[in-house]
Amino acid sequence: SAVISQKPSRDICQRGTSLTIQCQVDSQVTMMFWYRQQPGQSLTLIATANQGSEATYESGFVIDKFPISRPNLTFSTLTVSNMSPEDSSIYLCSVEDPGMSSYNEQFFGPGTRLTVL
Amino acid sequence: EDQVTQSPEALRLQEGESSSLNCSYTVSGLRGLFWYRQDPGKGPEFLFTLYSAGEEKEKERLKATLTKKESFLHITAPKPEDSATYLCAVQVSYQKVTFGTGTKLQVIP
């Protein structure tokens, strides 16, 4: 299956600043996804990122707060802008790996643990 | 609204004590149901996909089953290394997956 890495693995940031999280895949994939996992809660989809088009955001998430780039088929970034303590979460990227199956299973990176003070 | 509910929230087992985790769902049309394992500080690890009622999948000590309203993850003779949070997720529309809140399993030696 695809190998997915994320940078940074964790960070502690000050209120009002921004952080860009990188997601790198070792093979070309069409669909990449960004999730948030708040403490003690499940995964919530932030947006879907296709190469060459604008990201599609889920209800409750906006581009000004979570801008996403998808410059090629192996890389994406998520920026958490103007951070507040409520943004403290684990941020995960995932991909659909057509090499594994013809179905729509998603495979996840290791996550970025963000703490906002 | 699509809903996924997992129970119990937490489960503590003795090593070798078999049990089952439940995932019940209310969706408009199921395309697939997924089970993941998540270790602390890590991303979810894919385990199984189930697509139709009556389907079963097995992997080592784990067996997943699916009915029209719920899925079970059976753990046979668990070991301490099976300790993790197990997540269930359902896919209703293309690429949209809804996750449950998970069952935190602890297996005691």
PDB file of N, CA and C in Angstrom, chain A residues 7-111:
ATOM      1  N   LYS A   7       4.524  16.075   7.880  1.00  0.00           N
ATOM      2  CA  LYS A   7       5.422  16.958   8.605  1.00  0.00           C
ATOM      3  C   LYS A   7       4.696  18.222   9.006  1.00  0.00           C
ATOM      4  N   PRO A   8       4.885  18.752  10.199  1.00  0.00           N
ATOM      5  CA  PRO A   8       5.632  18.120  11.293  1.00  0.00           C
ATOM      6  C   PRO A   8       4.806  17.028  11.957  1.00  0.00           C
ATOM      7  N   SER A   9       5.431  16.227  12.785  1.00  0.00           N
ATOM      8  CA  SER A   9       4.678  15.208  13.520  1.00  0.00           C
ATOM      9  C   SER A   9       3.914  15.828  14.677  1.00  0.00           C
ATOM     10  N   ARG A  10       4.466  16.912  15.222  1.00  0.00           N
ATOM     11  CA  ARG A  10       3.780  17.641  16.277  1.00  0.00           C
ATOM     12  C   ARG A  10       4.322  19.067  16.333  1.00  0.00           C
ATOM     13  N   ASP A  11       3.522  19.963  16.871  1.00  0.00           N
ATOM     14  CA  ASP A  11       3.973  21.334  17.043  1.00  0.00           C
ATOM     15  C   ASP A  11       3.147  22.017  18.126  1.00  0.00           C
ATOM     16  N   ILE A  12       3.760  22.970  18.758  1.00  0.00           N
ATOM     17  CA  ILE A  12       3.084  23.818  19.740  1.00  0.00           C
ATOM     18  C   ILE A  12       3.160  25.240  19.207  1.00  0.00           C
ATOM     19  N   CYS A  13       2.016  25.871  19.044  1.00  0.00           N
ATOM     20  CA  CYS A  13       1.958  27.177  18.386  1.00  0.00           C
ATOM     21  C   CYS A  13       1.238  28.191  19.263  1.00  0.00           C
ATOM     22  N   GLN A  14       1.511  29.442  18.981  1.00  0.00           N
ATOM     23  CA  GLN A  14       0.870  30.524  19.704  1.00  0.00           C
ATOM     24  C   GLN A  14      -0.426  30.926  19.005  1.00  0.00           C
ATOM     25  N   ARG A  15      -1.351  31.367  19.801  1.00  0.00           N
ATOM     26  CA  ARG A  15      -2.631  31.879  19.287  1.00  0.00           C
ATOM     27  C   ARG A  15      -2.382  32.961  18.240  1.00  0.00           C
ATOM     28  N   GLY A  16      -3.147  32.924  17.146  1.00  0.00           N
ATOM     29  CA  GLY A  16      -3.056  33.944  16.110  1.00  0.00           C
ATOM     30  C   GLY A  16      -2.069  33.641  14.999  1.00  0.00           C
ATOM     31  N   THR A  17      -1.253  32.629  15.181  1.00  0.00           N
ATOM     32  CA  THR A  17      -0.288  32.267  14.137  1.00  0.00           C
ATOM     33  C   THR A  17      -0.895  31.212  13.216  1.00  0.00           C
ATOM     34  N   SER A  18      -0.132  30.838  12.207  1.00  0.00           N
ATOM     35  CA  SER A  18      -0.579  29.828  11.237  1.00  0.00           C
ATOM     36  C   SER A  18       0.448  28.713  11.149  1.00  0.00           C
ATOM     37  N   LEU A  19      -0.005  27.519  10.816  1.00  0.00           N
ATOM     38  CA  LEU A  19       0.872  26.358  10.652  1.00  0.00           C
ATOM     39  C   LEU A  19       0.505  25.637   9.369  1.00  0.00           C
ATOM     40  N   THR A  20       1.509  25.279   8.587  1.00  0.00           N
ATOM     41  CA  THR A  20       1.278  24.496   7.374  1.00  0.00           C
ATOM     42  C   THR A  20       1.760  23.067   7.593  1.00  0.00           C
ATOM     43  N   ILE A  21       0.881  22.135   7.327  1.00  0.00           N
ATOM     44  CA  ILE A  21       1.158  20.711   7.491  1.00  0.00           C
ATOM     45  C   ILE A  21       1.339  20.100   6.099  1.00  0.00           C
ATOM     46  N   GLN A  22       2.391  19.312   5.959  1.00  0.00           N
ATOM     47  CA  GLN A  22       2.683  18.694   4.669  1.00  0.00           C
ATOM     48  C   GLN A  22       2.325  17.215   4.685  1.00  0.00           C
ATOM     49  N   CYS A  23       1.845  16.735   3.559  1.00  0.00           N
ATOM     50  CA  CYS A  23       1.520  15.317   3.392  1.00  0.00           C
ATOM     51  C   CYS A  23       2.157  14.831   2.102  1.00  0.00           C
ATOM     52  N   GLN A  24       3.011  13.818   2.218  1.00  0.00           N
ATOM     53  CA  GLN A  24       3.744  13.275   1.068  1.00  0.00           C
ATOM     54  C   GLN A  24       3.397  11.794   0.904  1.00  0.00           C
ATOM     55  N   VAL A  25       3.096  11.394  -0.329  1.00  0.00           N
ATOM     56  CA  VAL A  25       2.765  10.001  -0.628  1.00  0.00           C
ATOM     57  C   VAL A  25       3.824   9.450  -1.576  1.00  0.00           C
ATOM     58  N   ASP A  26       4.153   8.167  -1.417  1.00  0.00           N
ATOM     59  CA  ASP A  26       5.231   7.606  -2.227  1.00  0.00           C
ATOM     60  C   ASP A  26       4.759   7.101  -3.592  1.00  0.00           C
ATOM     61  N   SER A  27       3.496   7.323  -3.913  1.00  0.00           N
ATOM     62  CA  SER A  27       2.974   6.962  -5.231  1.00  0.00           C
ATOM     63  C   SER A  27       1.919   7.985  -5.630  1.00  0.00           C
ATOM     64  N   GLN A  28       1.601   8.020  -6.902  1.00  0.00           N
ATOM     65  CA  GLN A  28       0.627   8.997  -7.375  1.00  0.00           C
ATOM     66  C   GLN A  28      -0.792   8.568  -7.008  1.00  0.00           C
ATOM     67  N   VAL A  29      -1.534   9.464  -6.436  1.00  0.00           N
ATOM     68  CA  VAL A  29      -2.919   9.192  -6.040  1.00  0.00           C
ATOM     69  C   VAL A  29      -3.798  10.336  -6.499  1.00  0.00           C
ATOM     70  N   THR A  30      -5.015  10.020  -6.850  1.00  0.00           N
ATOM     71  CA  THR A  30      -5.928  11.057  -7.312  1.00  0.00           C
ATOM     72  C   THR A  30      -6.525  11.832  -6.141  1.00  0.00           C
ATOM     73  N   MET A  31      -7.043  11.087  -5.171  1.00  0.00           N
ATOM     74  CA  MET A  31      -7.786  11.717  -4.078  1.00  0.00           C
ATOM     75  C   MET A  31      -6.945  11.766  -2.822  1.00  0.00           C
ATOM     76  N   MET A  32      -6.880  12.938  -2.223  1.00  0.00           N
ATOM     77  CA  MET A  32      -6.273  13.100  -0.904  1.00  0.00           C
ATOM     78  C   MET A  32      -7.288  13.798  -0.010  1.00  0.00           C
ATOM     79  N   PHE A  33      -7.270  13.430   1.250  1.00  0.00           N
ATOM     80  CA  PHE A  33      -8.258  13.941   2.198  1.00  0.00           C
ATOM     81  C   PHE A  33      -7.546  14.477   3.435  1.00  0.00           C
ATOM     82  N   TRP A  34      -8.133  15.488   4.024  1.00  0.00           N
ATOM     83  CA  TRP A  34      -7.642  16.025   5.294  1.00  0.00           C
ATOM     84  C   TRP A  34      -8.725  15.887   6.357  1.00  0.00           C
ATOM     85  N   TYR A  35      -8.321  15.309   7.510  1.00  0.00           N
ATOM     86  CA  TYR A  35      -9.233  15.097   8.627  1.00  0.00           C
ATOM     87  C   TYR A  35      -8.708  15.806   9.872  1.00  0.00           C
ATOM     88  N   ARG A  36      -9.620  16.053  10.796  1.00  0.00           N
ATOM     89  CA  ARG A  36      -9.274  16.536  12.123  1.00  0.00           C
ATOM     90  C   ARG A  36      -9.805  15.540  13.139  1.00  0.00           C
ATOM     91  N   GLN A  37      -8.993  15.277  14.158  1.00  0.00           N
ATOM     92  CA  GLN A  37      -9.414  14.405  15.251  1.00  0.00           C
ATOM     93  C   GLN A  37      -9.166  15.136  16.557  1.00  0.00           C
ATOM     94  N   GLN A  38     -10.221  15.694  17.124  1.00  0.00           N
ATOM     95  CA  GLN A  38     -10.105  16.423  18.374  1.00  0.00           C
ATOM     96  C   GLN A  38     -10.014  15.442  19.530  1.00  0.00           C
ATOM     97  N   PRO A  39      -9.451  15.883  20.637  1.00  0.00           N
ATOM     98  CA  PRO A  39      -9.223  14.972  21.767  1.00  0.00           C
ATOM     99  C   PRO A  39     -10.469  14.194  22.159  1.00  0.00           C
ATOM    100  N   GLY A  40     -10.351  12.884  22.198  1.00  0.00           N
ATOM    101  CA  GLY A  40     -11.457  12.027  22.614  1.00  0.00           C
ATOM    102  C   GLY A  40     -12.564  11.886  21.601  1.00  0.00           C
ATOM    103  N   GLN A  41     -12.372  12.422  20.415  1.00  0.00           N
ATOM    104  CA  GLN A  41     -13.438  12.377  19.407  1.00  0.00           C
ATOM    105  C   GLN A  41     -12.979  11.610  18.174  1.00  0.00           C
ATOM    106  N   SER A  42     -13.918  11.409  17.275  1.00  0.00           N
ATOM    107  CA  SER A  42     -13.597  10.658  16.081  1.00  0.00           C
ATOM    108  C   SER A  42     -13.060  11.581  14.995  1.00  0.00           C
ATOM    109  N   LEU A  43     -12.860  11.013  13.818  1.00  0.00           N
ATOM    110  CA  LEU A  43     -12.303  11.779  12.717  1.00  0.00           C
ATOM    111  C   LEU A  43     -13.405  12.568  12.011  1.00  0.00           C
ATOM    112  N   THR A  44     -13.105  13.809  11.699  1.00  0.00           N
ATOM    113  CA  THR A  44     -14.027  14.667  10.962  1.00  0.00           C
ATOM    114  C   THR A  44     -13.336  15.131   9.692  1.00  0.00           C
ATOM    115  N   LEU A  45     -13.980  14.927   8.563  1.00  0.00           N
ATOM    116  CA  LEU A  45     -13.406  15.326   7.289  1.00  0.00           C
ATOM    117  C   LEU A  45     -13.434  16.836   7.149  1.00  0.00           C
ATOM    118  N   ILE A  46     -12.269  17.409   6.852  1.00  0.00           N
ATOM    119  CA  ILE A  46     -12.181  18.847   6.612  1.00  0.00           C
ATOM    120  C   ILE A  46     -12.444  19.138   5.140  1.00  0.00           C
ATOM    121  N   ALA A  47     -11.703  18.459   4.261  1.00  0.00           N
ATOM    122  CA  ALA A  47     -11.811  18.736   2.831  1.00  0.00           C
ATOM    123  C   ALA A  47     -11.205  17.606   2.023  1.00  0.00           C
ATOM    124  N   THR A  48     -11.600  17.580   0.763  1.00  0.00           N
ATOM    125  CA  THR A  48     -11.053  16.650  -0.218  1.00  0.00           C
ATOM    126  C   THR A  48     -10.232  17.445  -1.219  1.00  0.00           C
ATOM    127  N   ALA A  49      -9.034  16.958  -1.503  1.00  0.00           N
ATOM    128  CA  ALA A  49      -8.127  17.696  -2.381  1.00  0.00           C
ATOM    129  C   ALA A  49      -7.810  16.881  -3.628  1.00  0.00           C
ATOM    130  N   ASN A  50      -8.227  17.394  -4.773  1.00  0.00           N
ATOM    131  CA  ASN A  50      -7.881  16.788  -6.053  1.00  0.00           C
ATOM    132  C   ASN A  50      -6.793  17.620  -6.715  1.00  0.00           C
ATOM    133  N   GLN A  51      -5.871  16.963  -7.376  1.00  0.00           N
ATOM    134  CA  GLN A  51      -4.834  17.691  -8.082  1.00  0.00           C
ATOM    135  C   GLN A  51      -5.432  18.469  -9.245  1.00  0.00           C
ATOM    136  N   GLY A  52      -5.076  19.738  -9.326  1.00  0.00           N
ATOM    137  CA  GLY A  52      -5.511  20.555 -10.446  1.00  0.00           C
ATOM    138  C   GLY A  52      -6.855  21.214 -10.279  1.00  0.00           C
ATOM    139  N   SER A  53      -7.457  21.067  -9.108  1.00  0.00           N
ATOM    140  CA  SER A  53      -8.739  21.735  -8.886  1.00  0.00           C
ATOM    141  C   SER A  53      -8.811  22.243  -7.453  1.00  0.00           C
ATOM    142  N   GLU A  54      -9.790  23.068  -7.200  1.00  0.00           N
ATOM    143  CA  GLU A  54      -9.986  23.611  -5.850  1.00  0.00           C
ATOM    144  C   GLU A  54     -10.406  22.495  -4.896  1.00  0.00           C
ATOM    145  N   ALA A  55      -9.963  22.601  -3.671  1.00  0.00           N
ATOM    146  CA  ALA A  55     -10.382  21.628  -2.662  1.00  0.00           C
ATOM    147  C   ALA A  55     -11.866  21.788  -2.358  1.00  0.00           C
ATOM    148  N   THR A  56     -12.502  20.694  -1.996  1.00  0.00           N
ATOM    149  CA  THR A  56     -13.919  20.703  -1.638  1.00  0.00           C
ATOM    150  C   THR A  56     -14.032  20.603  -0.128  1.00  0.00           C
ATOM    151  N   TYR A  57     -14.642  21.600   0.494  1.00  0.00           N
ATOM    152  CA  TYR A  57     -14.700  21.678   1.957  1.00  0.00           C
ATOM    153  C   TYR A  57     -16.035  21.158   2.480  1.00  0.00           C
ATOM    154  N   GLU A  58     -15.963  20.511   3.643  1.00  0.00           N
ATOM    155  CA  GLU A  58     -17.159  20.028   4.314  1.00  0.00           C
ATOM    156  C   GLU A  58     -17.820  21.164   5.091  1.00  0.00           C
ATOM    157  N   SER A  59     -19.066  20.920   5.440  1.00  0.00           N
ATOM    158  CA  SER A  59     -19.821  21.914   6.198  1.00  0.00           C
ATOM    159  C   SER A  59     -19.091  22.227   7.497  1.00  0.00           C
ATOM    160  N   GLY A  60     -18.940  23.522   7.767  1.00  0.00           N
ATOM    161  CA  GLY A  60     -18.274  23.947   8.989  1.00  0.00           C
ATOM    162  C   GLY A  60     -16.803  24.274   8.808  1.00  0.00           C
ATOM    163  N   PHE A  61     -16.270  24.007   7.630  1.00  0.00           N
ATOM    164  CA  PHE A  61     -14.865  24.303   7.339  1.00  0.00           C
ATOM    165  C   PHE A  61     -14.796  25.216   6.122  1.00  0.00           C
ATOM    166  N   VAL A  62     -13.948  26.256   6.219  1.00  0.00           N
ATOM    167  CA  VAL A  62     -13.860  27.238   5.136  1.00  0.00           C
ATOM    168  C   VAL A  62     -12.427  27.409   4.686  1.00  0.00           C
ATOM    169  N   ILE A  63     -12.291  27.835   3.444  1.00  0.00           N
ATOM    170  CA  ILE A  63     -10.972  27.934   2.828  1.00  0.00           C
ATOM    171  C   ILE A  63     -10.104  28.973   3.514  1.00  0.00           C
ATOM    172  N   ASP A  64     -10.686  30.057   4.017  1.00  0.00           N
ATOM    173  CA  ASP A  64      -9.884  31.089   4.661  1.00  0.00           C
ATOM    174  C   ASP A  64      -9.210  30.568   5.923  1.00  0.00           C
ATOM    175  N   LYS A  65      -9.841  29.651   6.600  1.00  0.00           N
ATOM    176  CA  LYS A  65      -9.314  29.088   7.833  1.00  0.00           C
ATOM    177  C   LYS A  65      -8.379  27.907   7.553  1.00  0.00           C
ATOM    178  N   PHE A  66      -8.724  27.110   6.554  1.00  0.00           N
ATOM    179  CA  PHE A  66      -7.967  25.884   6.244  1.00  0.00           C
ATOM    180  C   PHE A  66      -7.602  25.837   4.750  1.00  0.00           C
ATOM    181  N   PRO A  67      -6.761  26.751   4.287  1.00  0.00           N
ATOM    182  CA  PRO A  67      -6.367  26.676   2.880  1.00  0.00           C
ATOM    183  C   PRO A  67      -5.571  25.411   2.589  1.00  0.00           C
ATOM    184  N   ILE A  68      -5.825  24.838   1.428  1.00  0.00           N
ATOM    185  CA  ILE A  68      -5.208  23.585   1.023  1.00  0.00           C
ATOM    186  C   ILE A  68      -4.562  23.771  -0.340  1.00  0.00           C
ATOM    187  N   SER A  69      -3.377  23.191  -0.497  1.00  0.00           N
ATOM    188  CA  SER A  69      -2.746  23.140  -1.813  1.00  0.00           C
ATOM    189  C   SER A  69      -2.590  21.689  -2.237  1.00  0.00           C
ATOM    190  N   ARG A  70      -2.631  21.483  -3.556  1.00  0.00           N
ATOM    191  CA  ARG A  70      -2.432  20.132  -4.105  1.00  0.00           C
ATOM    192  C   ARG A  70      -1.683  20.313  -5.422  1.00  0.00           C
ATOM    193  N   PRO A  71      -0.380  20.578  -5.344  1.00  0.00           N
ATOM    194  CA  PRO A  71       0.367  20.928  -6.554  1.00  0.00           C
ATOM    195  C   PRO A  71       0.640  19.759  -7.494  1.00  0.00           C
ATOM    196  N   ASN A  72       0.632  18.541  -6.984  1.00  0.00           N
ATOM    197  CA  ASN A  72       0.881  17.373  -7.840  1.00  0.00           C
ATOM    198  C   ASN A  72       0.198  16.150  -7.231  1.00  0.00           C
ATOM    199  N   LEU A  73       0.424  14.983  -7.836  1.00  0.00           N
ATOM    200  CA  LEU A  73      -0.305  13.776  -7.436  1.00  0.00           C
ATOM    201  C   LEU A  73       0.291  13.072  -6.226  1.00  0.00           C
ATOM    202  N   THR A  74       1.370  13.612  -5.637  1.00  0.00           N
ATOM    203  CA  THR A  74       1.987  12.959  -4.482  1.00  0.00           C
ATOM    204  C   THR A  74       2.080  13.867  -3.262  1.00  0.00           C
ATOM    205  N   PHE A  75       1.569  15.063  -3.321  1.00  0.00           N
ATOM    206  CA  PHE A  75       1.828  16.039  -2.255  1.00  0.00           C
ATOM    207  C   PHE A  75       0.627  16.947  -2.045  1.00  0.00           C
ATOM    208  N   SER A  76       0.415  17.308  -0.755  1.00  0.00           N
ATOM    209  CA  SER A  76      -0.623  18.271  -0.412  1.00  0.00           C
ATOM    210  C   SER A  76      -0.223  18.973   0.879  1.00  0.00           C
ATOM    211  N   THR A  77      -0.714  20.183   1.059  1.00  0.00           N
ATOM    212  CA  THR A  77      -0.530  20.883   2.318  1.00  0.00           C
ATOM    213  C   THR A  77      -1.862  21.388   2.838  1.00  0.00           C
ATOM    214  N   LEU A  78      -1.971  21.428   4.165  1.00  0.00           N
ATOM    215  CA  LEU A  78      -3.098  22.022   4.862  1.00  0.00           C
ATOM    216  C   LEU A  78      -2.538  23.095   5.779  1.00  0.00           C
ATOM    217  N   THR A  79      -3.071  24.296   5.698  1.00  0.00           N
ATOM    218  CA  THR A  79      -2.672  25.367   6.596  1.00  0.00           C
ATOM    219  C   THR A  79      -3.798  25.623   7.586  1.00  0.00           C
ATOM    220  N   VAL A  80      -3.445  25.699   8.845  1.00  0.00           N
ATOM    221  CA  VAL A  80      -4.399  26.091   9.876  1.00  0.00           C
ATOM    222  C   VAL A  80      -4.079  27.548  10.200  1.00  0.00           C
ATOM    223  N   SER A  81      -4.995  28.444   9.860  1.00  0.00           N
ATOM    224  CA  SER A  81      -4.732  29.881   9.918  1.00  0.00           C
ATOM    225  C   SER A  81      -5.302  30.516  11.175  1.00  0.00           C
ATOM    226  N   ASN A  82      -4.633  31.579  11.609  1.00  0.00           N
ATOM    227  CA  ASN A  82      -5.128  32.368  12.741  1.00  0.00           C
ATOM    228  C   ASN A  82      -5.613  31.453  13.866  1.00  0.00           C
ATOM    229  N   MET A  83      -4.704  30.647  14.357  1.00  0.00           N
ATOM    230  CA  MET A  83      -5.068  29.572  15.269  1.00  0.00           C
ATOM    231  C   MET A  83      -5.561  30.058  16.627  1.00  0.00           C
ATOM    232  N   SER A  84      -6.472  29.279  17.189  1.00  0.00           N
ATOM    233  CA  SER A  84      -6.959  29.471  18.552  1.00  0.00           C
ATOM    234  C   SER A  84      -6.825  28.135  19.281  1.00  0.00           C
ATOM    235  N   PRO A  85      -6.936  28.133  20.603  1.00  0.00           N
ATOM    236  CA  PRO A  85      -6.815  26.862  21.339  1.00  0.00           C
ATOM    237  C   PRO A  85      -7.799  25.787  20.857  1.00  0.00           C
ATOM    238  N   GLU A  86      -8.944  26.206  20.319  1.00  0.00           N
ATOM    239  CA  GLU A  86      -9.930  25.241  19.814  1.00  0.00           C
ATOM    240  C   GLU A  86      -9.422  24.464  18.597  1.00  0.00           C
ATOM    241  N   ASP A  87      -8.350  24.933  17.980  1.00  0.00           N
ATOM    242  CA  ASP A  87      -7.766  24.223  16.830  1.00  0.00           C
ATOM    243  C   ASP A  87      -6.814  23.116  17.263  1.00  0.00           C
ATOM    244  N   SER A  88      -6.591  22.986  18.553  1.00  0.00           N
ATOM    245  CA  SER A  88      -5.717  21.915  19.044  1.00  0.00           C
ATOM    246  C   SER A  88      -6.348  20.572  18.713  1.00  0.00           C
ATOM    247  N   SER A  89      -5.654  19.794  17.913  1.00  0.00           N
ATOM    248  CA  SER A  89      -6.193  18.534  17.391  1.00  0.00           C
ATOM    249  C   SER A  89      -5.065  17.731  16.781  1.00  0.00           C
ATOM    250  N   ILE A  90      -5.419  16.527  16.367  1.00  0.00           N
ATOM    251  CA  ILE A  90      -4.557  15.779  15.459  1.00  0.00           C
ATOM    252  C   ILE A  90      -5.112  15.981  14.055  1.00  0.00           C
ATOM    253  N   TYR A  91      -4.229  16.352  13.130  1.00  0.00           N
ATOM    254  CA  TYR A  91      -4.624  16.534  11.736  1.00  0.00           C
ATOM    255  C   TYR A  91      -4.036  15.385  10.925  1.00  0.00           C
ATOM    256  N   LEU A  92      -4.894  14.741  10.150  1.00  0.00           N
ATOM    257  CA  LEU A  92      -4.507  13.542   9.416  1.00  0.00           C
ATOM    258  C   LEU A  92      -4.778  13.723   7.940  1.00  0.00           C
ATOM    259  N   CYS A  93      -3.849  13.275   7.113  1.00  0.00           N
ATOM    260  CA  CYS A  93      -4.149  13.186   5.689  1.00  0.00           C
ATOM    261  C   CYS A  93      -4.349  11.725   5.332  1.00  0.00           C
ATOM    262  N   SER A  94      -5.152  11.500   4.329  1.00  0.00           N
ATOM    263  CA  SER A  94      -5.400  10.138   3.872  1.00  0.00           C
ATOM    264  C   SER A  94      -5.504  10.127   2.355  1.00  0.00           C
ATOM    265  N   VAL A  95      -5.339   8.931   1.792  1.00  0.00           N
ATOM    266  CA  VAL A  95      -5.442   8.768   0.347  1.00  0.00           C
ATOM    267  C   VAL A  95      -6.247   7.521   0.048  1.00  0.00           C
ATOM    268  N   GLU A  96      -6.846   7.507  -1.115  1.00  0.00           N
ATOM    269  CA  GLU A  96      -7.389   6.271  -1.655  1.00  0.00           C
ATOM    270  C   GLU A  96      -6.284   5.640  -2.492  1.00  0.00           C
ATOM    271  N   ASP A  97      -6.026   4.379  -2.272  1.00  0.00           N
ATOM    272  CA  ASP A  97      -4.924   3.709  -2.944  1.00  0.00           C
ATOM    273  C   ASP A  97      -5.471   2.710  -3.961  1.00  0.00           C
ATOM    274  N   PRO A  98      -5.569   3.110  -5.222  1.00  0.00           N
ATOM    275  CA  PRO A  98      -6.126   2.188  -6.217  1.00  0.00           C
ATOM    276  C   PRO A  98      -5.271   0.948  -6.414  1.00  0.00           C
ATOM    277  N   GLY A  99      -4.040   1.006  -5.982  1.00  0.00           N
ATOM    278  CA  GLY A  99      -3.185  -0.166  -6.122  1.00  0.00           C
ATOM    279  C   GLY A  99      -3.555  -1.271  -5.160  1.00  0.00           C
ATOM    280  N   MET A 100      -4.271  -0.909  -4.089  1.00  0.00           N
ATOM    281  CA  MET A 100      -4.636  -1.906  -3.077  1.00  0.00           C
ATOM    282  C   MET A 100      -5.948  -2.587  -3.420  1.00  0.00           C
ATOM    283  N   SER A 101      -6.871  -1.835  -3.989  1.00  0.00           N
ATOM    284  CA  SER A 101      -8.209  -2.390  -4.161  1.00  0.00           C
ATOM    285  C   SER A 101      -8.975  -1.549  -5.153  1.00  0.00           C
ATOM    286  N   SER A 102     -10.006  -2.098  -5.691  1.00  0.00           N
ATOM    287  CA  SER A 102     -10.878  -1.314  -6.560  1.00  0.00           C
ATOM    288  C   SER A 102     -11.935  -0.578  -5.765  1.00  0.00           C
ATOM    289  N   TYR A 103     -11.899  -0.740  -4.462  1.00  0.00           N
ATOM    290  CA  TYR A 103     -12.888  -0.097  -3.622  1.00  0.00           C
ATOM    291  C   TYR A 103     -12.319   1.221  -3.087  1.00  0.00           C
ATOM    292  N   ASN A 104     -13.048   1.843  -2.184  1.00  0.00           N
ATOM    293  CA  ASN A 104     -12.709   3.206  -1.769  1.00  0.00           C
ATOM    294  C   ASN A 104     -12.105   3.290  -0.382  1.00  0.00           C
ATOM    295  N   GLU A 105     -11.345   2.287   0.020  1.00  0.00           N
ATOM    296  CA  GLU A 105     -10.692   2.366   1.327  1.00  0.00           C
ATOM    297  C   GLU A 105      -9.712   3.529   1.342  1.00  0.00           C
ATOM    298  N   GLN A 106      -9.640   4.166   2.491  1.00  0.00           N
ATOM    299  CA  GLN A 106      -8.679   5.242   2.687  1.00  0.00           C
ATOM    300  C   GLN A 106      -7.564   4.769   3.598  1.00  0.00           C
ATOM    301  N   PHE A 107      -6.354   5.248   3.300  1.00  0.00           N
ATOM    302  CA  PHE A 107      -5.180   4.905   4.083  1.00  0.00           C
ATOM    303  C   PHE A 107      -4.596   6.195   4.628  1.00  0.00           C
ATOM    304  N   PHE A 108      -4.209   6.152   5.898  1.00  0.00           N
ATOM    305  CA  PHE A 108      -3.887   7.362   6.629  1.00  0.00           C
ATOM    306  C   PHE A 108      -2.403   7.541   6.878  1.00  0.00           C
ATOM    307  N   GLY A 109      -2.016   8.827   6.948  1.00  0.00           N
ATOM    308  CA  GLY A 109      -0.697   9.172   7.424  1.00  0.00           C
ATOM    309  C   GLY A 109      -0.632   9.083   8.931  1.00  0.00           C
ATOM    310  N   PRO A 110       0.539   9.357   9.515  1.00  0.00           N
ATOM    311  CA  PRO A 110       0.723   9.214  10.964  1.00  0.00           C
ATOM    312  C   PRO A 110       0.111  10.338  11.783  1.00  0.00           C
ATOM    313  N   GLY A 111      -0.263  11.429  11.118  1.00  0.00           N
ATOM    314  CA  GLY A 111      -0.913  12.522  11.837  1.00  0.00           C
ATOM    315  C   GLY A 111       0.061  13.598  12.303  1.00  0.00           C
TER     316      GLY A 111
END
